[in-house]
PDB file of C-alpha atoms in Angstrom:
ATOM      1  CA  MET A   1     -32.811 -16.290  93.505  1.00 40.00           C
ATOM      2  CA  ILE A   2     -34.393 -15.953  90.103  1.00 43.00           C
ATOM      3  CA  LEU A   3     -37.205 -13.723  91.409  1.00 43.00           C
ATOM      4  CA  LYS A   4     -34.752 -11.533  93.386  1.00 47.00           C
ATOM      5  CA  SER A   5     -32.851 -10.705  90.143  1.00 61.00           C
ATOM      6  CA  VAL A   6     -36.015  -9.829  88.202  1.00 64.00           C
ATOM      7  CA  PRO A   7     -35.975  -6.035  88.893  1.00 74.00           C
ATOM      8  CA  ALA A   8     -32.357  -5.736  87.732  1.00 77.00           C
ATOM      9  CA  MET A   9     -33.033  -7.885  84.662  1.00 77.00           C
ATOM     10  CA  THR A  10     -36.145  -5.842  83.879  1.00 81.00           C
ATOM     11  CA  PHE A  11     -34.192  -2.607  84.054  1.00 84.00           C
ATOM     12  CA  ILE A  12     -31.550  -3.963  81.667  1.00 84.00           C
ATOM     13  CA  ASP A  13     -34.220  -5.295  79.292  1.00 83.00           C
ATOM     14  CA  LEU A  14     -36.100  -1.988  79.217  1.00 87.00           C
ATOM     15  CA  PHE A  15     -32.873  -0.040  78.774  1.00 87.00           C
ATOM     16  CA  VAL A  16     -31.855  -2.135  75.737  1.00 87.00           C
ATOM     17  CA  ILE A  17     -35.349  -1.892  74.225  1.00 87.00           C
ATOM     18  CA  GLY A  18     -35.374   1.879  74.764  1.00 89.00           C
ATOM     19  CA  LEU A  19     -31.940   2.148  73.143  1.00 87.00           C
ATOM     20  CA  CYS A  20     -33.233   0.157  70.183  1.00 88.00           C
ATOM     21  CA  ILE A  21     -36.281   2.405  69.745  1.00 90.00           C
ATOM     22  CA  TYR A  22     -34.055   5.500  69.966  1.00 90.00           C
ATOM     23  CA  SER A  23     -31.684   4.035  67.359  1.00 89.00           C
ATOM     24  CA  ILE A  24     -34.573   3.379  64.968  1.00 90.00           C
ATOM     25  CA  ILE A  25     -35.842   6.951  65.391  1.00 91.00           C
ATOM     26  CA  ILE A  26     -32.368   8.386  64.725  1.00 89.00           C
ATOM     27  CA  TYR A  27     -31.905   6.094  61.715  1.00 88.00           C
ATOM     28  CA  LYS A  28     -35.215   7.191  60.175  1.00 88.00           C
ATOM     29  CA  LYS A  29     -34.526  10.856  60.939  1.00 88.00           C
ATOM     30  CA  TYR A  30     -31.125  10.886  59.231  1.00 86.00           C
ATOM     31  CA  LEU A  31     -31.764   8.240  56.560  1.00 86.00           C
ATOM     32  CA  PHE A  32     -31.723  10.811  53.744  1.00 86.00           C
ATOM     33  CA  LYS A  33     -28.423  12.224  54.967  1.00 85.00           C
ATOM     34  CA  LEU A  34     -26.993   8.718  55.360  1.00 84.00           C
ATOM     35  CA  LYS A  35     -27.923   7.982  51.753  1.00 85.00           C
ATOM     36  CA  GLU A  36     -26.210  11.188  50.655  1.00 84.00           C
ATOM     37  CA  LEU A  37     -23.060  10.108  52.477  1.00 81.00           C
ATOM     38  CA  ASN A  38     -23.396   6.536  51.164  1.00 83.00           C
ATOM     39  CA  LEU A  39     -23.633   5.254  54.772  1.00 85.00           C
ATOM     40  CA  SER A  40     -27.182   3.858  54.775  1.00 86.00           C
ATOM     41  CA  PHE A  41     -26.047   0.284  54.007  1.00 87.00           C
ATOM     42  CA  PRO A  42     -23.634  -0.178  56.959  1.00 89.00           C
ATOM     43  CA  ALA A  43     -25.963   1.816  59.233  1.00 89.00           C
ATOM     44  CA  PHE A  44     -28.806  -0.602  58.421  1.00 90.00           C
ATOM     45  CA  PHE A  45     -26.775  -3.634  59.502  1.00 89.00           C
ATOM     46  CA  ILE A  46     -25.590  -1.939  62.680  1.00 89.00           C
ATOM     47  CA  LEU A  47     -29.215  -1.091  63.461  1.00 89.00           C
ATOM     48  CA  LEU A  48     -30.221  -4.674  62.653  1.00 89.00           C
ATOM     49  CA  GLY A  49     -27.755  -5.922  65.254  1.00 89.00           C
ATOM     50  CA  VAL A  50     -29.237  -3.533  67.822  1.00 89.00           C
ATOM     51  CA  VAL A  51     -32.783  -4.686  66.952  1.00 90.00           C
ATOM     52  CA  LEU A  52     -31.854  -8.384  67.269  1.00 88.00           C
ATOM     53  CA  PHE A  53     -30.207  -7.692  70.607  1.00 88.00           C
ATOM     54  CA  ALA A  54     -33.294  -5.796  71.789  1.00 89.00           C
ATOM     55  CA  LEU A  55     -35.578  -8.550  70.483  1.00 89.00           C
ATOM     56  CA  PHE A  56     -33.925 -11.056  72.804  1.00 86.00           C
ATOM     57  CA  HIS A  57     -34.563  -8.713  75.748  1.00 86.00           C
ATOM     58  CA  LEU A  58     -38.159  -8.171  74.616  1.00 89.00           C
ATOM     59  CA  ILE A  59     -38.680 -11.915  74.772  1.00 87.00           C
ATOM     60  CA  ASP A  60     -37.390 -11.794  78.354  1.00 84.00           C
ATOM     61  CA  ILE A  61     -40.053  -9.197  79.180  1.00 87.00           C
ATOM     62  CA  ILE A  62     -42.727 -11.433  77.625  1.00 88.00           C
ATOM     63  CA  PHE A  63     -41.598 -14.423  79.698  1.00 85.00           C
ATOM     64  CA  MET A  64     -41.479 -12.426  82.930  1.00 84.00           C
ATOM     65  CA  TYR A  65     -44.630 -10.303  82.684  1.00 85.00           C
ATOM     66  CA  ILE A  66     -47.005 -11.664  80.060  1.00 88.00           C
ATOM     67  CA  LEU A  67     -46.748 -15.473  80.106  1.00 87.00           C
ATOM     68  CA  PRO A  68     -47.375 -15.626  83.877  1.00 86.00           C
ATOM     69  CA  PHE A  69     -50.988 -14.611  83.084  1.00 86.00           C
ATOM     70  CA  PHE A  70     -51.380 -17.915  81.230  1.00 87.00           C
ATOM     71  CA  ILE A  71     -48.983 -20.263  83.054  1.00 87.00           C
ATOM     72  CA  THR A  72     -47.361 -20.336  86.452  1.00 87.00           C
ATOM     73  CA  PRO A  73     -44.526 -17.815  87.079  1.00 83.00           C
ATOM     74  CA  GLU A  74     -42.159 -20.678  87.955  1.00 86.00           C
ATOM     75  CA  LEU A  75     -42.823 -22.418  84.619  1.00 87.00           C
ATOM     76  CA  SER A  76     -42.476 -19.164  82.701  1.00 84.00           C
ATOM     77  CA  MET A  77     -39.114 -18.408  84.317  1.00 83.00           C
ATOM     78  CA  ALA A  78     -37.942 -21.945  83.696  1.00 86.00           C
ATOM     79  CA  MET A  79     -38.836 -21.625  80.019  1.00 86.00           C
ATOM     80  CA  LYS A  80     -36.954 -18.339  79.866  1.00 82.00           C
ATOM     81  CA  GLU A  81     -33.874 -19.909  81.372  1.00 84.00           C
ATOM     82  CA  ARG A  82     -34.153 -22.816  78.955  1.00 84.00           C
ATOM     83  CA  MET A  83     -34.403 -20.401  76.027  1.00 82.00           C
ATOM     84  CA  HIS A  84     -31.240 -18.660  77.229  1.00 79.00           C
ATOM     85  CA  VAL A  85     -29.398 -21.953  77.378  1.00 76.00           C
ATOM     86  CA  ASP A  86     -30.579 -23.300  74.009  1.00 80.00           C
ATOM     87  CA  TYR A  87     -30.889 -20.204  71.796  1.00 81.00           C
ATOM     88  CA  SER A  88     -28.905 -17.310  73.273  1.00 81.00           C
ATOM     89  CA  TRP A  89     -25.788 -18.346  71.357  1.00 84.00           C
ATOM     90  CA  ILE A  90     -27.715 -18.194  68.048  1.00 85.00           C
ATOM     91  CA  MET A  91     -29.055 -14.747  68.776  1.00 83.00           C
ATOM     92  CA  SER A  92     -25.620 -13.584  69.967  1.00 86.00           C
ATOM     93  CA  MET A  93     -24.026 -14.898  66.783  1.00 90.00           C
ATOM     94  CA  LEU A  94     -26.591 -13.086  64.604  1.00 89.00           C
ATOM     95  CA  VAL A  95     -26.056  -9.857  66.558  1.00 88.00           C
ATOM     96  CA  VAL A  96     -22.270 -10.101  66.250  1.00 90.00           C
ATOM     97  CA  ILE A  97     -22.394 -10.957  62.536  1.00 91.00           C
ATOM     98  CA  SER A  98     -24.735  -8.084  61.773  1.00 90.00           C
ATOM     99  CA  MET A  99     -22.805  -5.555  63.844  1.00 89.00           C
ATOM    100  CA  VAL A 100     -19.380  -6.638  62.536  1.00 91.00           C
ATOM    101  CA  PHE A 101     -20.631  -6.628  58.943  1.00 89.00           C
ATOM    102  CA  GLY A 102     -22.024  -3.128  59.397  1.00 89.00           C
ATOM    103  CA  PHE A 103     -18.952  -1.735  61.116  1.00 90.00           C
ATOM    104  CA  VAL A 104     -16.563  -3.280  58.564  1.00 90.00           C
ATOM    105  CA  HIS A 105     -18.472  -1.631  55.738  1.00 89.00           C
ATOM    106  CA  LEU A 106     -18.654   1.611  57.714  1.00 88.00           C
ATOM    107  CA  ILE A 107     -14.888   1.622  58.267  1.00 89.00           C
ATOM    108  CA  ARG A 108     -14.275   0.805  54.582  1.00 88.00           C
ATOM    109  CA  ILE A 109     -16.488   3.680  53.390  1.00 87.00           C
ATOM    110  CA  LEU A 110     -15.066   6.123  55.928  1.00 86.00           C
ATOM    111  CA  SER A 111     -11.510   5.143  54.987  1.00 87.00           C
ATOM    112  CA  HIS A 112     -12.285   5.908  51.341  1.00 86.00           C
ATOM    113  CA  LYS A 113     -13.767   9.257  52.354  1.00 86.00           C
ATOM    114  CA  VAL A 114     -10.751  10.051  54.526  1.00 86.00           C
ATOM    115  CA  MET A 115      -8.426   9.173  51.636  1.00 88.00           C
ATOM    116  CA  ALA A 116     -10.432  11.436  49.308  1.00 87.00           C
ATOM    117  CA  ILE A 117     -10.233  14.274  51.856  1.00 87.00           C
ATOM    118  CA  MET A 118      -6.480  13.719  52.227  1.00 87.00           C
ATOM    119  CA  GLU A 119      -6.043  13.841  48.445  1.00 88.00           C
ATOM    120  CA  ARG A 120      -8.027  17.081  48.263  1.00 88.00           C
ATOM    121  CA  LEU A 121      -5.965  18.534  51.113  1.00 86.00           C
ATOM    122  CA  GLU A 122      -2.763  17.500  49.382  1.00 87.00           C
ATOM    123  CA  LYS A 123      -3.951  19.108  46.140  1.00 87.00           C
ATOM    124  CA  SER A 124      -4.947  22.247  48.050  1.00 85.00           C
ATOM    125  CA  GLN A 125      -1.504  22.369  49.655  1.00 85.00           C
ATOM    126  CA  LYS A 126       0.156  22.026  46.247  1.00 83.00           C
ATOM    127  CA  ASP A 127      -2.047  24.777  44.838  1.00 81.00           C
ATOM    128  CA  LEU A 128      -1.289  26.934  47.878  1.00 81.00           C
ATOM    129  CA  ARG A 129       2.463  26.369  47.494  1.00 82.00           C
ATOM    130  CA  LYS A 130       2.135  27.219  43.799  1.00 75.00           C
ATOM    131  CA  ASP A 131       0.192  30.400  44.609  1.00 75.00           C
ATOM    132  CA  ILE A 132       2.775  31.390  47.225  1.00 76.00           C
ATOM    133  CA  TYR A 133       5.599  30.766  44.759  1.00 72.00           C
ATOM    134  CA  GLU A 134       3.881  32.771  42.025  1.00 68.00           C
ATOM    135  CA  ARG A 135       3.138  35.552  44.498  1.00 68.00           C
ATOM    136  CA  GLU A 136       6.794  35.662  45.591  1.00 70.00           C
ATOM    137  CA  ILE A 137       7.906  35.811  41.972  1.00 66.00           C
ATOM    138  CA  ALA A 138       5.335  38.511  41.258  1.00 62.00           C
ATOM    139  CA  GLU A 139       6.511  40.487  44.306  1.00 65.00           C
ATOM    140  CA  GLU A 140      10.115  40.214  43.128  1.00 67.00           C
ATOM    141  CA  SER A 141       9.084  41.435  39.689  1.00 61.00           C
ATOM    142  CA  LEU A 142       6.985  44.159  41.300  1.00 62.00           C
ATOM    143  CA  SER A 143       9.902  45.403  43.384  1.00 65.00           C
ATOM    144  CA  LYS A 144      12.043  45.653  40.245  1.00 65.00           C
ATOM    145  CA  TYR A 145       9.378  47.593  38.379  1.00 64.00           C
ATOM    146  CA  LYS A 146       8.575  49.844  41.348  1.00 69.00           C
ATOM    147  CA  VAL A 147      12.137  51.169  41.320  1.00 67.00           C
ATOM    148  CA  LEU A 148      11.542  52.302  37.748  1.00 70.00           C
ATOM    149  CA  PHE A 149       7.900  53.364  38.093  1.00 75.00           C
ATOM    150  CA  ASP A 150       7.740  55.281  41.372  1.00 76.00           C
ATOM    151  CA  ASN A 151       9.169  58.549  40.080  1.00 78.00           C
ATOM    152  CA  ILE A 152       8.112  58.722  36.432  1.00 86.00           C
ATOM    153  CA  PRO A 153       5.599  61.402  35.342  1.00 88.00           C
ATOM    154  CA  ASP A 154       3.294  58.878  33.645  1.00 92.00           C
ATOM    155  CA  LEU A 155       0.860  56.375  35.152  1.00 93.00           C
ATOM    156  CA  ALA A 156       2.560  53.012  35.736  1.00 93.00           C
ATOM    157  CA  TYR A 157       0.572  49.885  36.566  1.00 93.00           C
ATOM    158  CA  ILE A 158       0.930  46.152  37.072  1.00 91.00           C
ATOM    159  CA  TYR A 159      -1.906  43.581  36.918  1.00 92.00           C
ATOM    160  CA  ASP A 160      -1.704  39.955  37.993  1.00 90.00           C
ATOM    161  CA  ALA A 161      -2.860  37.041  35.815  1.00 90.00           C
ATOM    162  CA  LYS A 162      -6.432  37.455  37.114  1.00 90.00           C
ATOM    163  CA  GLY A 163      -6.801  41.108  36.190  1.00 92.00           C
ATOM    164  CA  ASN A 164      -6.264  42.467  39.708  1.00 94.00           C
ATOM    165  CA  ILE A 165      -4.172  45.594  40.199  1.00 94.00           C
ATOM    166  CA  THR A 166      -1.038  44.766  42.193  1.00 90.00           C
ATOM    167  CA  TYR A 167       0.658  48.150  41.757  1.00 90.00           C
ATOM    168  CA  VAL A 168      -0.058  51.661  40.518  1.00 92.00           C
ATOM    169  CA  ASN A 169       2.052  54.753  41.128  1.00 91.00           C
ATOM    170  CA  LYS A 170       0.858  58.105  42.471  1.00 89.00           C
ATOM    171  CA  VAL A 171      -0.166  59.397  39.033  1.00 93.00           C
ATOM    172  CA  PHE A 172      -3.067  56.937  39.139  1.00 94.00           C
ATOM    173  CA  GLN A 173      -5.059  59.292  41.384  1.00 94.00           C
ATOM    174  CA  ASN A 174      -4.731  62.234  38.999  1.00 93.00           C
ATOM    175  CA  LEU A 175      -5.945  60.270  35.983  1.00 95.00           C
ATOM    176  CA  SER A 176      -8.559  57.906  37.488  1.00 95.00           C
ATOM    177  CA  GLY A 177      -9.842  59.924  40.437  1.00 95.00           C
ATOM    178  CA  TYR A 178      -9.031  57.090  42.885  1.00 95.00           C
ATOM    179  CA  SER A 179      -6.119  56.676  45.283  1.00 94.00           C
ATOM    180  CA  PRO A 180      -3.715  53.754  44.679  1.00 93.00           C
ATOM    181  CA  GLU A 181      -4.818  52.197  47.986  1.00 93.00           C
ATOM    182  CA  GLU A 182      -8.453  52.063  46.847  1.00 94.00           C
ATOM    183  CA  PHE A 183      -7.680  49.780  43.905  1.00 94.00           C
ATOM    184  CA  THR A 184      -4.629  47.781  44.945  1.00 92.00           C
ATOM    185  CA  GLY A 185      -5.749  44.133  44.983  1.00 91.00           C
ATOM    186  CA  ARG A 186      -8.943  44.919  43.040  1.00 94.00           C
ATOM    187  CA  SER A 187      -9.945  44.375  39.418  1.00 94.00           C
ATOM    188  CA  PHE A 188      -9.453  47.227  36.977  1.00 94.00           C
ATOM    189  CA  ALA A 189     -13.022  46.740  35.661  1.00 94.00           C
ATOM    190  CA  PRO A 190     -14.736  49.510  37.754  1.00 95.00           C
ATOM    191  CA  LEU A 191     -12.378  52.113  36.296  1.00 96.00           C
ATOM    192  CA  PHE A 192     -14.075  52.073  32.881  1.00 96.00           C
ATOM    193  CA  ASP A 193     -17.520  52.193  31.333  1.00 96.00           C
ATOM    194  CA  ASP A 194     -18.796  49.224  29.305  1.00 95.00           C
ATOM    195  CA  LEU A 195     -17.323  50.295  25.971  1.00 96.00           C
ATOM    196  CA  ASN A 196     -13.885  51.108  27.357  1.00 96.00           C
ATOM    197  CA  LEU A 197     -13.910  48.010  29.586  1.00 96.00           C
ATOM    198  CA  LYS A 198     -14.371  45.740  26.563  1.00 96.00           C
ATOM    199  CA  LYS A 199     -11.319  47.336  24.949  1.00 96.00           C
ATOM    200  CA  ALA A 200      -9.320  47.070  28.191  1.00 96.00           C
ATOM    201  CA  GLU A 201     -10.167  43.383  28.652  1.00 96.00           C
ATOM    202  CA  TYR A 202      -9.358  42.582  25.019  1.00 96.00           C
ATOM    203  CA  HIS A 203      -5.899  44.191  25.150  1.00 97.00           C
ATOM    204  CA  TYR A 204      -5.252  42.700  28.604  1.00 96.00           C
ATOM    205  CA  LYS A 205      -5.918  39.177  27.277  1.00 96.00           C
ATOM    206  CA  GLU A 206      -3.791  39.824  24.205  1.00 96.00           C
ATOM    207  CA  THR A 207      -0.933  40.921  26.478  1.00 96.00           C
ATOM    208  CA  LEU A 208      -1.279  37.720  28.520  1.00 95.00           C
ATOM    209  CA  ASN A 209      -0.831  35.895  25.215  1.00 95.00           C
ATOM    210  CA  GLY A 210       2.567  37.557  24.882  1.00 94.00           C
ATOM    211  CA  LYS A 211       1.644  40.463  22.586  1.00 95.00           C
ATOM    212  CA  LYS A 212       2.570  44.060  23.403  1.00 95.00           C
ATOM    213  CA  GLN A 213      -0.402  46.395  23.075  1.00 96.00           C
ATOM    214  CA  LYS A 214      -1.014  50.089  22.419  1.00 95.00           C
ATOM    215  CA  PHE A 215      -4.523  51.513  22.797  1.00 96.00           C
ATOM    216  CA  GLU A 216      -6.605  54.401  24.135  1.00 95.00           C
ATOM    217  CA  LEU A 217      -9.102  54.398  27.017  1.00 96.00           C
ATOM    218  CA  THR A 218     -11.125  56.977  28.901  1.00 95.00           C
ATOM    219  CA  PHE A 219     -11.408  56.754  32.692  1.00 96.00           C
ATOM    220  CA  LYS A 220     -15.060  56.663  33.782  1.00 95.00           C
ATOM    221  CA  LYS A 221     -14.820  58.877  36.854  1.00 95.00           C
ATOM    222  CA  THR A 222     -12.646  61.695  35.474  1.00 94.00           C
ATOM    223  CA  GLY A 223     -13.271  61.424  31.730  1.00 94.00           C
ATOM    224  CA  VAL A 224      -9.500  61.654  31.119  1.00 94.00           C
ATOM    225  CA  LEU A 225      -8.409  60.128  27.799  1.00 94.00           C
ATOM    226  CA  CYS A 226      -5.177  58.140  28.081  1.00 95.00           C
ATOM    227  CA  GLU A 227      -2.893  56.174  25.834  1.00 95.00           C
ATOM    228  CA  PHE A 228      -1.925  52.776  27.288  1.00 96.00           C
ATOM    229  CA  HIS A 229       1.130  50.647  26.505  1.00 96.00           C
ATOM    230  CA  ASN A 230       0.842  47.045  27.786  1.00 96.00           C
ATOM    231  CA  PHE A 231       3.620  44.474  27.922  1.00 93.00           C
ATOM    232  CA  PRO A 232       3.715  40.996  29.537  1.00 93.00           C
ATOM    233  CA  VAL A 233       5.469  40.281  32.842  1.00 88.00           C
ATOM    234  CA  TYR A 234       7.514  37.048  32.961  1.00 86.00           C
ATOM    235  CA  ASP A 235       8.779  34.954  35.853  1.00 79.00           C
ATOM    236  CA  GLU A 236      12.157  33.225  35.991  1.00 76.00           C
ATOM    237  CA  SER A 237      10.874  30.311  33.887  1.00 80.00           C
ATOM    238  CA  GLN A 238       9.612  32.759  31.229  1.00 86.00           C
ATOM    239  CA  LYS A 239       5.998  32.101  32.124  1.00 87.00           C
ATOM    240  CA  ILE A 240       3.689  35.116  31.808  1.00 90.00           C
ATOM    241  CA  ILE A 241       2.420  36.000  35.293  1.00 88.00           C
ATOM    242  CA  GLY A 242       0.834  39.381  34.663  1.00 90.00           C
ATOM    243  CA  VAL A 243       0.700  42.606  32.708  1.00 93.00           C
ATOM    244  CA  ALA A 244       2.632  45.829  33.264  1.00 91.00           C
ATOM    245  CA  GLY A 245       2.353  49.100  31.436  1.00 92.00           C
ATOM    246  CA  ILE A 246       2.519  52.850  31.211  1.00 93.00           C
ATOM    247  CA  SER A 247      -0.290  55.289  30.477  1.00 95.00           C
ATOM    248  CA  ARG A 248      -0.354  59.031  29.874  1.00 93.00           C
ATOM    249  CA  ASP A 249      -2.944  61.748  29.446  1.00 93.00           C
ATOM    250  CA  ILE A 250      -3.257  62.489  25.727  1.00 92.00           C
ATOM    251  CA  ALA A 251      -6.188  64.914  25.879  1.00 84.00           C
ATOM    252  CA  GLU A 252      -3.940  67.884  25.130  1.00 80.00           C
ATOM    253  CA  ARG A 253      -2.200  66.062  22.314  1.00 80.00           C
ATOM    254  CA  LYS A 254      -5.550  65.043  20.845  1.00 77.00           C
ATOM    255  CA  SER A 255      -6.739  68.627  21.061  1.00 74.00           C
ATOM    256  CA  ILE A 256      -3.640  69.842  19.199  1.00 78.00           C
ATOM    257  CA  GLU A 257      -4.098  67.128  16.576  1.00 70.00           C
ATOM    258  CA  GLU A 258      -7.686  68.248  16.053  1.00 73.00           C
ATOM    259  CA  GLU A 259      -6.546  71.850  15.644  1.00 74.00           C
ATOM    260  CA  PHE A 260      -3.985  70.822  13.066  1.00 70.00           C
ATOM    261  CA  LYS A 261      -6.645  68.850  11.200  1.00 70.00           C
ATOM    262  CA  LYS A 262      -8.944  71.897  11.183  1.00 70.00           C
ATOM    263  CA  LEU A 263      -6.123  74.150   9.979  1.00 68.00           C
ATOM    264  CA  ALA A 264      -5.207  71.698   7.251  1.00 62.00           C
ATOM    265  CA  THR A 265      -8.832  71.498   6.146  1.00 62.00           C
ATOM    266  CA  THR A 266      -9.108  75.318   6.141  1.00 57.00           C
ATOM    267  CA  ASP A 267      -5.912  75.643   4.116  1.00 54.00           C
ATOM    268  CA  ARG A 268      -7.182  73.179   1.517  1.00 53.00           C
ATOM    269  CA  LEU A 269     -10.481  75.041   1.277  1.00 48.00           C
ATOM    270  CA  THR A 270      -8.640  78.394   0.953  1.00 53.00           C
ATOM    271  CA  GLN A 271      -6.448  77.032  -1.795  1.00 54.00           C
ATOM    272  CA  THR A 272      -9.521  75.727  -3.584  1.00 48.00           C
ATOM    273  CA  PHE A 273     -11.142  79.153  -3.612  1.00 43.00           C
TER     274      PHE A 273
END
């Protein structure tokens, strides 16, 4: 009976040993990644359990195919059966202890990671709800301003708290050289050269601090000189959520001012002579 079951036992033994070798290869291949994920410790004990289990089957192979070269097959098989009776429980206990220890630590580490992921997801959801709320408030404010801004002859604009354009009226195209659709949702930075951009950013930040601003900038694409008036946009809780303003072309006014300055200078010189 013992000899008739040898092929089946051999297949099982070789399968377990092959599984063990494969597990060792996988462990070595991904050891660096396991260390990164802080999973190398439980993985080692799980692998140890697999190795101990495979070791018991390797001993079976030795008893069945190697010892018979030195002793009779009947004696070798008897010794194998005796080993199973006397020591299998010890090996089984070591395998179970190692595997349970590894899996307990694995579950503990994974539970901590899952909790951390859940906390990050919860924070992301809170941030998303906050962004949605702020966007709704901004859209409400935008709709109020649009009623006023759509039909005025000057450029009207609204920026969010990150410097992105959320609204400009049709005059924007005449002054900047770009259509409103091209810059809605984009930063105002590309509209100006370096010198004018520094001024724009400075007055934008000052407006976010609650200070109304008046300043002059020249659009890069068209070269149009404009006077800007910035004022902060508040939500219902009086928190500043953006910047709104009006701008107009002052090139003609500047030209007239220069002419008056020249005339005044000429008059003074005439009176001197």
